[in-house]
């Protein structure tokens, strides 16, 4: 956070710095390490809006705004904002993955699968959270074998990713594979 505050001090018109600084706030909320989630989400929104005001064509900021809307229960606004991000940067793998998360949270799981599969295709070295999201999408669709394969790929990418281990355990449990869980 301090680094991006310093970047903004050096260049107060650099949209990317506001976007990433905003991400530090919502990530604290997402991982439950914020003492004041409402204030942190509000700060993330403020910084993300600032990034968009500085560069309306900066897709990742629109994507982040969409995720923030989703986190606050404004699902349709979130999906619309991520759609805008994808119009601006159609091959941005992260935006595809966040669309998948927003759709899953909104109960539109079949659509979510398509976006997460596309994110994995677009990124030549997908990070573990892509596979974790894909695995969750498969899980909610009852496609347990595919969910397990995706989880294993996530763990191969990041063997110490605690959240992916927990996700895999949940998927194995749902699939009736208690020993593996």
Coordinates of C-alpha atoms in Angstrom, one line a residue:
X1 CA 0.0 0.0 0.0
X2 CA 2.8 2.4 0.9
X3 CA 4.5 1.9 -2.4
X4 CA 1.4 2.8 -4.4
X5 CA 0.8 5.8 -2.2
X6 CA 4.3 6.9 -3.0
X7 CA 3.7 6.3 -6.7
X8 CA 0.6 8.5 -6.5
X9 CA 2.6 11.2 -4.7
X10 CA 5.1 11.1 -7.6
X11 CA 2.4 11.0 -10.4
X12 CA -1.1 11.8 -9.2
X13 CA -2.5 11.2 -12.7
X14 CA -1.4 7.6 -12.9
X15 CA -4.6 5.5 -13.0
X16 CA -2.9 2.2 -12.5
X17 CA -1.6 3.2 -9.1
X18 CA -5.1 4.2 -7.8
X19 CA -6.4 0.9 -9.2
X20 CA -3.8 -1.2 -7.4
X21 CA -4.0 0.8 -4.2
X22 CA -7.8 0.2 -4.2
X23 CA -7.1 -3.5 -4.6
X24 CA -5.1 -3.5 -1.3
X25 CA -8.3 -2.4 0.5
X26 CA -10.8 -4.9 -0.9
X27 CA -8.3 -7.7 -0.5
X28 CA -8.1 -7.0 3.2
X29 CA -11.8 -7.3 3.3
X30 CA -11.9 -10.5 1.2
X31 CA -9.3 -12.2 3.5
X32 CA -11.1 -10.8 6.6
X33 CA -8.0 -8.8 7.7
X34 CA -9.8 -5.5 7.8
X35 CA -10.9 -3.9 11.1
X36 CA -13.6 -1.9 9.2
X37 CA -14.8 -3.7 6.1
X38 CA -17.4 -1.0 5.1
X39 CA -14.7 1.7 5.3
X40 CA -12.2 -0.4 3.4
X41 CA -14.8 -1.2 0.6
X42 CA -15.7 2.5 0.4
X43 CA -12.0 3.4 0.1
X44 CA -11.5 0.7 -2.6
X45 CA -14.5 2.2 -4.5
X46 CA -13.2 5.7 -4.1
X47 CA -9.7 4.8 -5.4
X48 CA -11.1 2.7 -8.3
X49 CA -13.4 5.5 -9.3
X50 CA -10.4 7.8 -9.3
X51 CA -8.6 5.4 -11.6
X52 CA -11.5 5.4 -14.0
X53 CA -11.8 9.2 -13.9
X54 CA -8.2 9.4 -14.9
X55 CA -8.5 6.8 -17.7
X56 CA -12.0 5.7 -18.7
X57 CA -10.5 3.1 -21.1
X58 CA -8.5 1.3 -18.4
X59 CA -10.3 -2.0 -18.4
X60 CA -8.8 -3.5 -15.2
X61 CA -10.2 -0.6 -13.1
X62 CA -13.7 -1.3 -14.6
X63 CA -13.2 -5.0 -13.8
X64 CA -12.3 -4.1 -10.2
X65 CA -15.3 -1.9 -9.8
X66 CA -17.4 -4.8 -11.1
X67 CA -16.0 -7.0 -8.4
X68 CA -16.5 -4.4 -5.7
X69 CA -20.2 -4.1 -6.8
X70 CA -20.4 -7.9 -6.6
X71 CA -18.9 -7.9 -3.1
X72 CA -21.5 -5.4 -2.0
X73 CA -24.4 -7.5 -3.4
X74 CA -24.9 -5.3 -6.5
X75 CA -24.6 -8.3 -8.8
X76 CA -26.1 -6.9 -12.0
X77 CA -24.1 -3.7 -11.7
X78 CA -20.9 -5.8 -11.1
X79 CA -21.5 -8.0 -14.2
X80 CA -22.2 -4.9 -16.3
X81 CA -19.0 -3.2 -15.2
X82 CA -16.9 -6.3 -15.9
X83 CA -18.6 -6.6 -19.3
X84 CA -17.4 -3.1 -20.0
X85 CA -13.9 -4.1 -18.9
X86 CA -14.1 -7.0 -21.4
X87 CA -15.2 -4.7 -24.2
X88 CA -12.2 -2.5 -23.5
X89 CA -9.7 -5.4 -23.2
X90 CA -11.3 -8.5 -24.7
X91 CA -8.3 -10.8 -24.0
X92 CA -7.7 -9.8 -20.4
X93 CA -7.6 -13.2 -18.7
X94 CA -8.0 -11.6 -15.2
X95 CA -11.2 -9.9 -16.3
X96 CA -12.6 -13.2 -17.6
X97 CA -11.7 -14.8 -14.3
X98 CA -13.4 -12.0 -12.3
X99 CA -16.5 -12.3 -14.5
X100 CA -16.5 -16.0 -13.6
X101 CA -16.4 -15.1 -9.9
X102 CA -19.1 -12.5 -10.3
X103 CA -21.4 -14.8 -12.2
X104 CA -20.9 -17.7 -9.8
X105 CA -21.7 -15.4 -6.8
X106 CA -24.8 -14.3 -8.8
X107 CA -26.0 -17.8 -9.2
X108 CA -25.2 -18.0 -12.9
X109 CA -22.8 -20.9 -12.6
X110 CA -23.0 -22.3 -16.2
X111 CA -22.0 -18.9 -17.6
X112 CA -19.2 -18.7 -15.0
X113 CA -17.7 -21.9 -16.2
X114 CA -17.3 -20.5 -19.7
X115 CA -15.5 -17.4 -18.5
X116 CA -13.1 -19.3 -16.1
X117 CA -12.2 -21.8 -18.9
X118 CA -11.5 -18.9 -21.2
X119 CA -9.3 -17.2 -18.5
X120 CA -7.2 -20.4 -18.3
X121 CA -6.9 -20.5 -22.1
X122 CA -5.9 -16.8 -22.3
X123 CA -3.2 -16.9 -19.7
X124 CA -0.2 -19.1 -20.7
X125 CA 0.7 -19.6 -17.1
X126 CA -2.5 -19.4 -15.1
X127 CA -2.1 -18.7 -11.4
X128 CA -3.6 -21.0 -8.8
X129 CA -6.6 -18.8 -8.2
X130 CA -7.8 -19.3 -11.8
X131 CA -7.8 -23.1 -11.2
X132 CA -9.4 -22.6 -7.8
X133 CA -12.2 -20.5 -9.4
X134 CA -12.6 -23.0 -12.2
X135 CA -12.8 -25.9 -9.7
X136 CA -15.5 -24.1 -7.7
X137 CA -17.5 -23.5 -10.8
X138 CA -17.3 -27.2 -11.7
X139 CA -18.2 -28.1 -8.1
X140 CA -21.4 -26.0 -8.2
X141 CA -22.3 -27.6 -11.5
X142 CA -21.9 -31.1 -9.9
X143 CA -18.9 -31.8 -12.2
X144 CA -16.7 -33.2 -9.4
X145 CA -14.1 -35.0 -11.5
X146 CA -13.4 -31.9 -13.5
X147 CA -13.3 -29.9 -10.3
X148 CA -10.7 -32.2 -8.8
X149 CA -8.6 -32.0 -11.9
X150 CA -8.7 -28.2 -11.8
X151 CA -7.8 -28.2 -8.1
X152 CA -4.8 -30.5 -8.7
X153 CA -3.7 -28.1 -11.4
X154 CA -4.0 -25.2 -9.0
X155 CA -1.9 -27.0 -6.4
X156 CA 0.7 -27.9 -9.1
X157 CA 1.0 -24.2 -9.8
X158 CA 1.2 -23.2 -6.1
X159 CA 1.7 -26.2 -3.8
X160 CA 1.5 -24.0 -0.6
X161 CA -1.7 -22.2 -1.6
X162 CA -3.7 -22.8 1.6
X163 CA -7.0 -21.6 0.0
X164 CA -6.7 -24.1 -2.9
X165 CA -6.0 -26.9 -0.4
X166 CA -9.2 -26.0 1.5
X167 CA -11.1 -25.8 -1.8
X168 CA -9.8 -29.2 -2.9
X169 CA -10.8 -30.7 0.5
X170 CA -14.3 -29.3 0.1
X171 CA -14.6 -30.7 -3.5
X172 CA -13.3 -34.1 -2.4
X173 CA -15.9 -34.1 0.4
X174 CA -18.7 -33.2 -1.9
X175 CA -17.6 -35.9 -4.3
X176 CA -17.8 -38.4 -1.5
X177 CA -14.1 -39.0 -1.4
X178 CA -13.7 -38.5 2.3
X179 CA -10.2 -40.0 2.6
X180 CA -8.8 -37.7 -0.1
X181 CA -10.5 -34.7 1.6

